[in-house]
Short mmCIF file of C-alpha atoms and ligand atoms in Angstrom, two decimals:
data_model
loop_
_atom_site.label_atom_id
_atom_site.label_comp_id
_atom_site.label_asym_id
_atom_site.label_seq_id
_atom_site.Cartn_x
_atom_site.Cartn_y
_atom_site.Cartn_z
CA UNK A 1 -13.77 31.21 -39.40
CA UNK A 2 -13.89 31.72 -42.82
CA UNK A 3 -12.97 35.44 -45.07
CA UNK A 4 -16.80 36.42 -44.35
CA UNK A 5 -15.92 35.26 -40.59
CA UNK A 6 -18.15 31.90 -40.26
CA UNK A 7 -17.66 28.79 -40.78
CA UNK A 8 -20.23 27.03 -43.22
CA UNK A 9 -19.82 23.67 -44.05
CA UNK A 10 -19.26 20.45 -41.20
CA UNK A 11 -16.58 17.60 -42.45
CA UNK A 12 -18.21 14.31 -44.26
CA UNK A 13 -16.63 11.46 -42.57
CA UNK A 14 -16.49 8.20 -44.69
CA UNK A 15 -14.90 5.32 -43.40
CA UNK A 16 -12.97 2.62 -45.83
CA UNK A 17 -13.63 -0.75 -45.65
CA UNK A 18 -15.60 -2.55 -42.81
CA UNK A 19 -14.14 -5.42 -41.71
CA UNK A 20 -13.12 -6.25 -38.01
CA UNK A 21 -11.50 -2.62 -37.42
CA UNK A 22 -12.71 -0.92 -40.39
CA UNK A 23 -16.54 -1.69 -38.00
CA UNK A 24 -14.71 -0.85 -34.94
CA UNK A 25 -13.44 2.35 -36.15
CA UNK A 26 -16.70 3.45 -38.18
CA UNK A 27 -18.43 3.29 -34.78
CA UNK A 28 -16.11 4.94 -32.36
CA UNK A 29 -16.03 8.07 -34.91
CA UNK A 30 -20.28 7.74 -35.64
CA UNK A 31 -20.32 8.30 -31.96
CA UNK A 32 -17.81 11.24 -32.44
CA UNK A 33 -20.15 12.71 -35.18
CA UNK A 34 -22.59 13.00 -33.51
CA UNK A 35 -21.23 14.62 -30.07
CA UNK A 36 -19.96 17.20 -32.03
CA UNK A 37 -22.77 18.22 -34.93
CA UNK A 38 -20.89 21.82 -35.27
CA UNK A 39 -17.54 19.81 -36.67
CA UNK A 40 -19.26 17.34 -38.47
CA UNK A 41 -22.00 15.99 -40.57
CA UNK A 42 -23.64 13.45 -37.95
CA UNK A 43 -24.08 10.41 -40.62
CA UNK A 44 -20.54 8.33 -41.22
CA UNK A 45 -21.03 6.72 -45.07
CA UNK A 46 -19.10 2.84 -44.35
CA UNK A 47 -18.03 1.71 -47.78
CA UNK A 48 -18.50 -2.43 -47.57
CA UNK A 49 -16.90 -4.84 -49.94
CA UNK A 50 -20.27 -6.28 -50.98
CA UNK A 51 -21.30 -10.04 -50.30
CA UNK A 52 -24.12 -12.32 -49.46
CA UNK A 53 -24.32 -13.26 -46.31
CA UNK A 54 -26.79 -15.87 -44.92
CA UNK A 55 -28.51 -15.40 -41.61
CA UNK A 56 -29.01 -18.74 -39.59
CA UNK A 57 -31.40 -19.33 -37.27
CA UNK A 58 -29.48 -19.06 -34.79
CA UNK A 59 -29.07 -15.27 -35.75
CA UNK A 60 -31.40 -12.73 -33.40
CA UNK A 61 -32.19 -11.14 -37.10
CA UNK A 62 -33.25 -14.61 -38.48
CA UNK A 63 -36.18 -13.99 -40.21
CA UNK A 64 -38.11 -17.56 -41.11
CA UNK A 65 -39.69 -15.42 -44.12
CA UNK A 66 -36.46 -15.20 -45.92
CA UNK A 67 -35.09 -18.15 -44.42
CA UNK A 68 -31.69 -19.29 -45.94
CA UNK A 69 -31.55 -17.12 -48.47
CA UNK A 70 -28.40 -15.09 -48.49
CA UNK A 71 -28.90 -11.56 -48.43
CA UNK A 72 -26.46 -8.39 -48.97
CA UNK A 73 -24.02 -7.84 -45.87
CA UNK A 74 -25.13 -3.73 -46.74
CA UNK A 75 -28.87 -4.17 -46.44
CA UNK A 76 -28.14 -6.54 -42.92
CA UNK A 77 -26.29 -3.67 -41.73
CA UNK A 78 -28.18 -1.34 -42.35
CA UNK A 79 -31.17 -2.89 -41.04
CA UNK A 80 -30.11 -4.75 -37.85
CA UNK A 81 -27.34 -2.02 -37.23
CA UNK A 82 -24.43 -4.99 -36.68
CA UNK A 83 -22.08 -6.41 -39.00
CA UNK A 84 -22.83 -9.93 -38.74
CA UNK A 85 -19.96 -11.41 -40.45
CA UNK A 86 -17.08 -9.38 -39.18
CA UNK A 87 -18.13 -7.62 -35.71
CA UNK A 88 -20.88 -9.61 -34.88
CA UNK A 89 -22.95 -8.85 -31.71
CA UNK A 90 -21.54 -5.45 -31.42
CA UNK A 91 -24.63 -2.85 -31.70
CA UNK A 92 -23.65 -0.15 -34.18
CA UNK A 93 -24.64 3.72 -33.74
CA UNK A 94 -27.39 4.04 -36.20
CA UNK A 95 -25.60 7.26 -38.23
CA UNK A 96 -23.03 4.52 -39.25
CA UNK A 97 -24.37 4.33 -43.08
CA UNK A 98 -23.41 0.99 -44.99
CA UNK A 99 -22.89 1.88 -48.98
CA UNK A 100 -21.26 -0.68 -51.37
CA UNK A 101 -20.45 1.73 -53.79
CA UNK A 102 -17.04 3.17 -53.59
CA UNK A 103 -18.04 6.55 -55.74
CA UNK A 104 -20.75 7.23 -53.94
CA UNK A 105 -19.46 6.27 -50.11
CA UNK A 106 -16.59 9.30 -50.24
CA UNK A 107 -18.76 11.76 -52.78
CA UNK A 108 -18.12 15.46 -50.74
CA UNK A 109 -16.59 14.01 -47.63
CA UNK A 110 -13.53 16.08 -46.69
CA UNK A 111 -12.57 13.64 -44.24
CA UNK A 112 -11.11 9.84 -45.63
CA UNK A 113 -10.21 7.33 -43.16
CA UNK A 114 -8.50 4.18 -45.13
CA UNK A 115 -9.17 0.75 -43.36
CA UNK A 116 -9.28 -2.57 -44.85
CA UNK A 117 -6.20 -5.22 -45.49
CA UNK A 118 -3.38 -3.14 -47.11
CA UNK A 119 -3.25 -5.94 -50.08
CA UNK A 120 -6.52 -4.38 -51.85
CA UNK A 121 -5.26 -0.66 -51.61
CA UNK A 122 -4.35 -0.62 -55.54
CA UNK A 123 -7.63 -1.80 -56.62
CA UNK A 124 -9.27 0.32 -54.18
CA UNK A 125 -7.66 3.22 -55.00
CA UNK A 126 -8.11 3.00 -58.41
CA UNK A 127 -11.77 2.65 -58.01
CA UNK A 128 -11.08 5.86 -55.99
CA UNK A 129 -8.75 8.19 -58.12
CA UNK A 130 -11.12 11.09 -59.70
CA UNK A 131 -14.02 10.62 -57.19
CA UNK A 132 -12.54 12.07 -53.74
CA UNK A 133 -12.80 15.73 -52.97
CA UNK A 134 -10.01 17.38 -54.70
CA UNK A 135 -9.34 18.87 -50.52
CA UNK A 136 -9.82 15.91 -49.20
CA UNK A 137 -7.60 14.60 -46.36
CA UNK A 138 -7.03 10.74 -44.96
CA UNK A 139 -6.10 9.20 -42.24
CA UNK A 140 -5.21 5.73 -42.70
CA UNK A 141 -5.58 2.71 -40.17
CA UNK A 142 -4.08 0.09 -42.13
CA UNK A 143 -1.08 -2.16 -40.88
CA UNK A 144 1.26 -2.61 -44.15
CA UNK A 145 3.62 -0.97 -46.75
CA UNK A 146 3.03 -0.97 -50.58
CA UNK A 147 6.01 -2.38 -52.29
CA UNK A 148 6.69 -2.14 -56.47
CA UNK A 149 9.87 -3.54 -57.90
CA UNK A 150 12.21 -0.89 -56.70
CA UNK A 151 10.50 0.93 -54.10
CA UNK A 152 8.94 0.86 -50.46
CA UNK A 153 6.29 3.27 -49.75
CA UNK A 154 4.03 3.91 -46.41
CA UNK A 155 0.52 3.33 -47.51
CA UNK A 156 -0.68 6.73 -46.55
CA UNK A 157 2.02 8.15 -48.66
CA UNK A 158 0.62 5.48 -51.67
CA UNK A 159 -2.72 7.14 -50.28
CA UNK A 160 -1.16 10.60 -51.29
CA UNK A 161 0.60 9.93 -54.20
CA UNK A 162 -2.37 8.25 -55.83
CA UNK A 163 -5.35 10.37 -55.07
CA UNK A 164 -3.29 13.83 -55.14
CA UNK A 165 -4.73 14.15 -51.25
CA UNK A 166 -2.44 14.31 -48.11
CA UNK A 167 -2.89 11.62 -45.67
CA UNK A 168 -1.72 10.37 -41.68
CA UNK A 169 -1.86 7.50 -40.10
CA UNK A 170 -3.40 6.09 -36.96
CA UNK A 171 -1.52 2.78 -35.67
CA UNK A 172 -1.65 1.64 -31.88
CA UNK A 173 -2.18 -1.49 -29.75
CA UNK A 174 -5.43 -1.91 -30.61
CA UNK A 175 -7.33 -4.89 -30.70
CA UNK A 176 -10.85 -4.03 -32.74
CA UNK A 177 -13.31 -6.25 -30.70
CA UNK A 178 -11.67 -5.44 -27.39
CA UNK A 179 -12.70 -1.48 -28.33
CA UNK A 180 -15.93 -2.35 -29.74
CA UNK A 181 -16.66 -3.66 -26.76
CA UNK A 182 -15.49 -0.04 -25.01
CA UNK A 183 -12.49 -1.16 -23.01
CA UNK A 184 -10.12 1.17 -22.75
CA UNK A 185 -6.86 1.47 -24.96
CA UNK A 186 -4.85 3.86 -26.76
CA UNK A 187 -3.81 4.50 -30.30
CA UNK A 188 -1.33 7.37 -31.57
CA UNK A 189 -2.17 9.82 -34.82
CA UNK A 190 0.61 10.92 -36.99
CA UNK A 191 -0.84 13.72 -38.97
CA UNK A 192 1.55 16.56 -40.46
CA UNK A 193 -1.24 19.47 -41.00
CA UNK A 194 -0.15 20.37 -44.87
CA UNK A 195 0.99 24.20 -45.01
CA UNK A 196 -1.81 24.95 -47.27
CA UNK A 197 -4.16 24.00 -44.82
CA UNK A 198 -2.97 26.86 -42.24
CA UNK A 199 -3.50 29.89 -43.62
CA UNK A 200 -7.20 29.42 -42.72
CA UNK A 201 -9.37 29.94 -39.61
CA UNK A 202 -6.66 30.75 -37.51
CA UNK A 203 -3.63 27.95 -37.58
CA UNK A 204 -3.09 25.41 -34.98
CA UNK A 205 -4.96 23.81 -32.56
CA UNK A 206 -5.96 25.17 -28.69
CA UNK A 207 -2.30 24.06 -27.90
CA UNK A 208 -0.95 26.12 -30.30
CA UNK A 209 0.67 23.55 -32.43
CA UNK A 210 -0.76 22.43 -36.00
CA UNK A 211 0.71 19.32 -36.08
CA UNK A 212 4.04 19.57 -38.43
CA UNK A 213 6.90 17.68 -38.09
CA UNK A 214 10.11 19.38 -37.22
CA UNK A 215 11.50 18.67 -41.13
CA UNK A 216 8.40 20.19 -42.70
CA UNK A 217 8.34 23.86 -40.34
CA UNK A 218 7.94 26.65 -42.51
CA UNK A 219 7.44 24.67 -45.42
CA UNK A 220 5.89 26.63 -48.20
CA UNK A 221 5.02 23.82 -50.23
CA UNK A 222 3.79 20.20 -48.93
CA UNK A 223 6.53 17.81 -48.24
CA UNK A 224 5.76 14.15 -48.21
CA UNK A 225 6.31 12.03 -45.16
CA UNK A 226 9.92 11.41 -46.17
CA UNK A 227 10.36 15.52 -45.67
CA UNK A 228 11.19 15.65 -49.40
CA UNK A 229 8.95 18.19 -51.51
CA UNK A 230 5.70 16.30 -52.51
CA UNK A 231 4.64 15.88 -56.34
CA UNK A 232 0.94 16.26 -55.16
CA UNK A 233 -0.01 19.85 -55.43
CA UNK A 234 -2.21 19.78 -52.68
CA UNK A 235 -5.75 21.46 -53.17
CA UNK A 236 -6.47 23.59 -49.90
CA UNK A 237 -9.23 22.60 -47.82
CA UNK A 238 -12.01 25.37 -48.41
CA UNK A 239 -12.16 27.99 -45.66
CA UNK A 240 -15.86 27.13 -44.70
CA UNK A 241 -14.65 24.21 -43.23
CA UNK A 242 -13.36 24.01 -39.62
CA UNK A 243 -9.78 23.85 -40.00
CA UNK A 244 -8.28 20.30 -40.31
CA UNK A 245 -5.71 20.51 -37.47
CA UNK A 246 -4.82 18.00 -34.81
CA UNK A 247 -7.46 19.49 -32.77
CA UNK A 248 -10.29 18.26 -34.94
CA UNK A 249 -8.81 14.67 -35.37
CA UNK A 250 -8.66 14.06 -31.65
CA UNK A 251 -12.11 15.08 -31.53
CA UNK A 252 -13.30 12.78 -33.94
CA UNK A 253 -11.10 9.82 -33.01
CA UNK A 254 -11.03 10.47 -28.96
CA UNK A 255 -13.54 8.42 -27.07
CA UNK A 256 -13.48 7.70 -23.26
CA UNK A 257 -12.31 4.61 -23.94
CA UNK A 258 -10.12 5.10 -26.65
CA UNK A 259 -7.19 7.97 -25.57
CA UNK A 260 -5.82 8.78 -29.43
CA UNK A 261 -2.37 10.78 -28.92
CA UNK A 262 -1.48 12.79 -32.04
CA UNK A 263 2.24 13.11 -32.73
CA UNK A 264 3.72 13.94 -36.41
CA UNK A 265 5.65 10.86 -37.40
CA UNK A 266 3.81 9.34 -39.78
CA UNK A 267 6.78 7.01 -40.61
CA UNK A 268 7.12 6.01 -37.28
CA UNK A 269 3.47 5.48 -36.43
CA UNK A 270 3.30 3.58 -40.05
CA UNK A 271 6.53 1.39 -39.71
CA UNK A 272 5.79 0.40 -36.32
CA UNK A 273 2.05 -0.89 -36.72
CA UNK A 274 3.65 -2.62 -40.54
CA UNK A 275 6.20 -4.03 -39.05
CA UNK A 276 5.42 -5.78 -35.84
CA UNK A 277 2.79 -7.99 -38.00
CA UNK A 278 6.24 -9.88 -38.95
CA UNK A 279 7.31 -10.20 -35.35
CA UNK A 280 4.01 -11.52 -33.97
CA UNK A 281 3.98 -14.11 -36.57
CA UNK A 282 7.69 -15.18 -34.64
CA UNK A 283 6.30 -14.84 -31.88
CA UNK A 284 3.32 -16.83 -32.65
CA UNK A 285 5.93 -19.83 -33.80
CA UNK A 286 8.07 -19.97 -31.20
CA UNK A 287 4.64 -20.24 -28.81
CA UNK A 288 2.91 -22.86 -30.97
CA UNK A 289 6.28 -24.72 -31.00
CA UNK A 290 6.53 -24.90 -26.95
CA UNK A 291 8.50 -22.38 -25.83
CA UNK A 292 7.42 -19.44 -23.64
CA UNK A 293 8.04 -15.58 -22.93
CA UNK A 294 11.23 -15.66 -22.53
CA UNK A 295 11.58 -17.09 -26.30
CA UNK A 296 9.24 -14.53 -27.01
CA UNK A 297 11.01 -11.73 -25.42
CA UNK A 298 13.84 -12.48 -27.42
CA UNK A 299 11.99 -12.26 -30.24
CA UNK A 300 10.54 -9.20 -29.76
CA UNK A 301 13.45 -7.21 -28.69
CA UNK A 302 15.29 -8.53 -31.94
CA UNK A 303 12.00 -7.71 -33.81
CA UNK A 304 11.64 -4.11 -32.88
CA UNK A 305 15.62 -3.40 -33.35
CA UNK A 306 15.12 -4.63 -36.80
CA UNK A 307 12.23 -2.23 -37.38
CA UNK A 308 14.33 0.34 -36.47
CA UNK A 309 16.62 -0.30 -37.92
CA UNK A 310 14.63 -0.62 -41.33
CA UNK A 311 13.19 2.80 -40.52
CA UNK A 312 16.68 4.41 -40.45
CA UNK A 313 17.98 2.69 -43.47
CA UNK A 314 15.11 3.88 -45.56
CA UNK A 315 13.04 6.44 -43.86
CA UNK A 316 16.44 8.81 -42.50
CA UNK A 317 14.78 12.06 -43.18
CA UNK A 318 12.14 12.26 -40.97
CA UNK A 319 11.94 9.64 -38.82
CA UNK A 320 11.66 9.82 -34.89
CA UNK A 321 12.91 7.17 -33.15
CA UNK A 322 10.95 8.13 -30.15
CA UNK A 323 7.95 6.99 -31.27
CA UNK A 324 9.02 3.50 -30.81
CA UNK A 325 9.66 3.79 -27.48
CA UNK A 326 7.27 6.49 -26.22
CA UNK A 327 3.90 5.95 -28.05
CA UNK A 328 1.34 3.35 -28.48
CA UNK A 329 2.10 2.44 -31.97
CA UNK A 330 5.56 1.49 -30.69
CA UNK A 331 6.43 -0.96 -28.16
CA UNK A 332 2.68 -1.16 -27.01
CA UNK A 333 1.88 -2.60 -30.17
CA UNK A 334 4.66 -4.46 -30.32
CA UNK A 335 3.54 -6.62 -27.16
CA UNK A 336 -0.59 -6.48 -27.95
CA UNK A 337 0.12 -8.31 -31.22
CA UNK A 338 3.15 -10.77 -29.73
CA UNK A 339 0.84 -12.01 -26.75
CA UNK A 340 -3.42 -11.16 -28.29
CA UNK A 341 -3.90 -10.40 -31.55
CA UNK A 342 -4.53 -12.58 -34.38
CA UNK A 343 -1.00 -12.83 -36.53
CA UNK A 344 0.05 -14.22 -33.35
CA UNK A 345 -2.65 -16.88 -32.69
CA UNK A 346 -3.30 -18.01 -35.76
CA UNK A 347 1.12 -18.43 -36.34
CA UNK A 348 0.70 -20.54 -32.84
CA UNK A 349 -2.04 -22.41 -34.45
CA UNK A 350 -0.38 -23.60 -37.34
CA UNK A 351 2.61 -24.80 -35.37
CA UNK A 352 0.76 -26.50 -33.29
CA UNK A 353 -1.33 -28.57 -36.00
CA UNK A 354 1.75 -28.86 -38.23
CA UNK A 355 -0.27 -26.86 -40.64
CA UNK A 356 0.88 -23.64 -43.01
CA UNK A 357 -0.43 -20.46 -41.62
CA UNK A 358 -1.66 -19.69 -45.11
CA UNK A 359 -3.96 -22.93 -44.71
CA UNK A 360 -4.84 -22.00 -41.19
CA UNK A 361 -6.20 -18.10 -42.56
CA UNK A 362 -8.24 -19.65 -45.34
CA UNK A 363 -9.80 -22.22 -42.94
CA UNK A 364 -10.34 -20.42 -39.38
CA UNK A 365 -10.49 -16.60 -40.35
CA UNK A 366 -13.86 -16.16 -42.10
CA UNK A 367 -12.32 -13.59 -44.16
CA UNK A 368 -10.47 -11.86 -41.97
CA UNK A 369 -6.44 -11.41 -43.03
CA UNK A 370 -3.56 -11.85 -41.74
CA UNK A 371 -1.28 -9.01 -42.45
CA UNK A 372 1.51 -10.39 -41.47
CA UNK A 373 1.92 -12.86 -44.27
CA UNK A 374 1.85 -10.68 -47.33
CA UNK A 375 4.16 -7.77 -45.70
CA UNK A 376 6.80 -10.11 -44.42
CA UNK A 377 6.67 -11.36 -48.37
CA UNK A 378 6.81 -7.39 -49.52
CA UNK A 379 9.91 -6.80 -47.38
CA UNK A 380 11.77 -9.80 -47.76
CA UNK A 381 11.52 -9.33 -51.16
CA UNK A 382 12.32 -5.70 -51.10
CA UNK A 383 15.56 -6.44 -49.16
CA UNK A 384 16.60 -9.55 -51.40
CA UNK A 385 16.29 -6.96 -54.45
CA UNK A 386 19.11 -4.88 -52.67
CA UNK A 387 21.20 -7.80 -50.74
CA UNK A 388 19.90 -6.51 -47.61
CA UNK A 389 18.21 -9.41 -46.31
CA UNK A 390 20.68 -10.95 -44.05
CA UNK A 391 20.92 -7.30 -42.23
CA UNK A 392 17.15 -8.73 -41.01
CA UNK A 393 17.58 -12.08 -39.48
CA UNK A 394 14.38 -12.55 -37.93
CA UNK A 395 12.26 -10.83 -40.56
CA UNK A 396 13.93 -13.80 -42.97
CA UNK A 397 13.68 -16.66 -40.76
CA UNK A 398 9.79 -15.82 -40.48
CA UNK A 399 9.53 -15.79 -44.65
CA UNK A 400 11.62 -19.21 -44.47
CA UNK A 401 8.97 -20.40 -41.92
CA UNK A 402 6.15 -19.38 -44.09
CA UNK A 403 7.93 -20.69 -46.76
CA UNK A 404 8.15 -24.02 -44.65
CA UNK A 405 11.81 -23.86 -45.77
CA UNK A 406 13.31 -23.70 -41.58
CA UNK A 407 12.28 -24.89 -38.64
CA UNK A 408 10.65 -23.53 -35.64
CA UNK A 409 13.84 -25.03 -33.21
CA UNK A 410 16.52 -23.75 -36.24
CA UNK A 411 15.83 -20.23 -34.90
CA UNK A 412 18.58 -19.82 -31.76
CA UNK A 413 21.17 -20.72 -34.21
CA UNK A 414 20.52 -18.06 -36.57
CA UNK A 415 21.25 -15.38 -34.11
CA UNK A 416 24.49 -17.52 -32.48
CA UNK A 417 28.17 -15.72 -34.19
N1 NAD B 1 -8.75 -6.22 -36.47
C1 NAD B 1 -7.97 -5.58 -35.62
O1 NAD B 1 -7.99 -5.83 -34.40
C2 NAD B 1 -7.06 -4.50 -36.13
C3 NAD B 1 -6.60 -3.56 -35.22
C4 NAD B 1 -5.76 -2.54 -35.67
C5 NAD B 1 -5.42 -2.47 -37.01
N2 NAD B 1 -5.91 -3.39 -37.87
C6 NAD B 1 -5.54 -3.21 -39.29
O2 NAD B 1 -6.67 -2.68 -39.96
C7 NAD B 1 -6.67 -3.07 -41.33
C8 NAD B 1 -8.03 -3.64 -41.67
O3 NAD B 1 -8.23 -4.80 -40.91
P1 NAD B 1 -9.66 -5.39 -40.54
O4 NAD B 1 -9.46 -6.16 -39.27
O5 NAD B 1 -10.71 -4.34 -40.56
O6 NAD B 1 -9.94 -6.36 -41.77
P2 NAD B 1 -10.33 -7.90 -41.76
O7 NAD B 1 -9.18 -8.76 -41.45
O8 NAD B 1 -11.55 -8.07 -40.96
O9 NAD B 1 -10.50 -8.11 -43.35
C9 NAD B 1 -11.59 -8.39 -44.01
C10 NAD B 1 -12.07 -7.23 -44.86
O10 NAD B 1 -11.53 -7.30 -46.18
C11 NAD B 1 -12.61 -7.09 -47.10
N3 NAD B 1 -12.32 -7.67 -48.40
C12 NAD B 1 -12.24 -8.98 -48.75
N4 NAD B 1 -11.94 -9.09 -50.06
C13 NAD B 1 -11.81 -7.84 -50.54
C14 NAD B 1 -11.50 -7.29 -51.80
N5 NAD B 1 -11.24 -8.07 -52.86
N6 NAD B 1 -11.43 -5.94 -51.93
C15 NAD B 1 -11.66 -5.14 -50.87
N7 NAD B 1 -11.96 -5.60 -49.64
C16 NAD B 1 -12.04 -6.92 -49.48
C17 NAD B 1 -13.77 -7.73 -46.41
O11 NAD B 1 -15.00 -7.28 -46.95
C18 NAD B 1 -13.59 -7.26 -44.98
O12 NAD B 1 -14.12 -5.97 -44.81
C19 NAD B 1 -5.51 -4.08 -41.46
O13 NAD B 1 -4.41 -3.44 -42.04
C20 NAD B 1 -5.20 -4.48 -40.03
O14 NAD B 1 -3.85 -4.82 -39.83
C21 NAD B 1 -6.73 -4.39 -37.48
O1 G3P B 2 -5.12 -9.01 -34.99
P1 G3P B 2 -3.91 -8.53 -35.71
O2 G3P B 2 -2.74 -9.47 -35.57
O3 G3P B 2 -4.19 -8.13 -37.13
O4 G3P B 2 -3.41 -7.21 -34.94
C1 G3P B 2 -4.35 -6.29 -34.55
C2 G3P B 2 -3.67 -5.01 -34.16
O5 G3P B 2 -2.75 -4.59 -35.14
C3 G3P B 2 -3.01 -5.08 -32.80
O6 G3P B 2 -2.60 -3.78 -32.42
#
């Protein structure tokens, strides 16, 4: 309720990037939109990263008129409702709205949600910075960190920092054409509802709770994920919106078969989906190379006590170890991407045809990236900066693998005293 006791205005939902969850995602909240028209504005704006895309005639939309000529991935979306090249034969609602122009995809939308390959969030956001909504708040998707010479930073915080905006994250075992196609999973929220963003429409959500982390209670001013006071001055969201709270999130993310928990740790929920991209790549080696689960085990039990302990050594303040162990974006993701997902086929695949994976992702992925390879560069070379790097064993052995500098079979030795 707003000072004059209504509510006016409905969120603007535009999604990020539209590849093979950036799709997934734009059509799980589209369907969101538009079972709840009092929260939000029904159509979801898609910014796509523009190309030409040819239709062959194989292709239900192959039209003999055009023929071979390659046509804009927007206007096939838009038309045939399906993203042919990176969620193909999934139908999309038809309030998902394809726009290649950045500026013009998040104009007035009070609601961001960040999802494409972490390696183009500087040029992105640049393209961004002075076009969002001054009260606009993200949620980002995307698996990664940003990493500059002497620092490590969770891309929603980058997300923050850059556009003067707050910003969560969603992370979970989720595997995007497996929920396109509707079967059922679960993802975890961390979003830590900014103290400006209380005073309004009453405060938290029908539980009671607004969604603030234990370090930032009765903060007056926004602190940033690390609990330390943010630079951003945050710009409240106006009053005629329906109060951002964890409430509202669930509602747009929740579908029946997609259970979203919302918790506060964004560094937790961040880490953990960043992170485990490295340890699927092991665990795609040690697979392609002919050994089984119980190699694999062994790599992912090392693999998430590293990523703890990476979140303690940098994140102290305001991480929550629990997360790790009691939410999706933990150990659930963890074991989707070591046994499903694609860092771990594609790492599998290059063992087994003696090939490098960076060969295999430019040959077999149509575009699609593999996470895993750039952040396992970005924190190996954050921790050689400091002389850290032998305090991660496994997270080096994969950047030696990559580098094709050790062997698959070298890896028991590394661990033996
Ligand atoms: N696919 C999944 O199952 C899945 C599930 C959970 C999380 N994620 C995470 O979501 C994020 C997005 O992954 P995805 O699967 O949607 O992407 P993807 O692997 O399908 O990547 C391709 C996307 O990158 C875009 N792109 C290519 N060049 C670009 C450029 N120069 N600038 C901007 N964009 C460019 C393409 O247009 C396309 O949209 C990643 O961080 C990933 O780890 C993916
Ligand atoms: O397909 P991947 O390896 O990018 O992983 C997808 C998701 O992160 C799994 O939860």
């Amino acid at each position: 309720m707003t000072a004059a006791g209504s509510v006016q205005q409905k969120h603007k939902v535009t999604v990020i990037g539209s590849g093979n969850w950036g799709t997934t995602v734009a059509k799980l909240v589209a369907e969101s939109t538009a079972e709840h028209p009092d929260l939000f504005e029904t159509d979801v704006q898609m910014w796509v990263y523009e190309e030409q895309v040819t239709l062959g005639e194989d292709s239900p939309h192959y039209d003999a008129s055009i023929g071979s000529t390659p046509q804009k991935l927007t206007s096939i979306i838009n038309t045939y409702h399906e993203n042919v090249k990176y969620l193909p034969k999934i139908a999309l609602p038809h309030n998902v709205v394809a726009n290649p122009s950045l500026p013009d995809a998040v104009k007035d939308s009070s609601i961001l949600i960040f999802n494409f390959p972490h390696e183009f969030i500087g040029n992105i956001c640049k393209q961004l910075k002075g076009n969002v909504a001054p009260y606009a708040r993200g949620i980002s998707c995307i698996k990664g960190v940003s990493v500059t010479d002497d620092a490590i930073e969770l891309i929603s915080e980058y997300i923050g920092d850059t556009l003067g905006i707050y910003c969560g994250a969603l992370s979970g075992a989720n595997i995007a054409s497996e929920i396109a196609n509707e079967m059922w999973c679960e993802t975890t929220i961390a979003y830590n509802t900014p103290a400006c963003d209380l005073h309004q429409n009453g405060n938290g959500d029908s539980n009671g709770f607004a969604g603030i982390h234990p370090v930032h209670k009765n903060a007056l001013i926004h602190l940033n994920a690390r609990g330390q006071p943010s630079s951003t001055q945050l710009t409240p969201v106006p009053a005629s919106y329906p109060t951002l709270n964890h409430d509202v999130f669930y509602k747009l993310f929740s579908r029946p078969y997609f259970t979203v928990s919302m918790v506060s740790d964004v560094v937790g929920v961040s880490l953990g989906g960043a992170l485990k991209n490295i340890v699927a790549l092991a665990c795609g080696f040690v697979e392609g190379h002919g050994w089984n689960m119980t190699a694999k085990t062994a790599v992912m039990r090392r693999g998430m006590l590293e990523i703890i302990a990476f979140a303690r050594e940098f994140f102290p303040e305001t991480i929550e170890e629990k997360t790790f162990w009691e939410e999706s974006a933990g150990w659930g993701d963890m074991i989707v991407s070591c046994t499903a997902a694609r860092n771990w086929r594609y790492s599998k695949m290059a063992v087994e045809r003696g090939v490098s994976l960076q060969e295999i992702e430019r040959t077999e992925l149509n575009g699609q990236k593999l996470q895993g390879i750039s952040t396992t560069r970005e924190v190996i070379k954050f921790l050689r900066a400091r002389g850290f790097e032998d305090k991660y064993p496994l997270f080096k052995v994969v950047d030696g693998i990559l580098d094709q500098k050790v062997k698959v079979e070298d890896i028991p030795s590394l661990f033996r005293k």
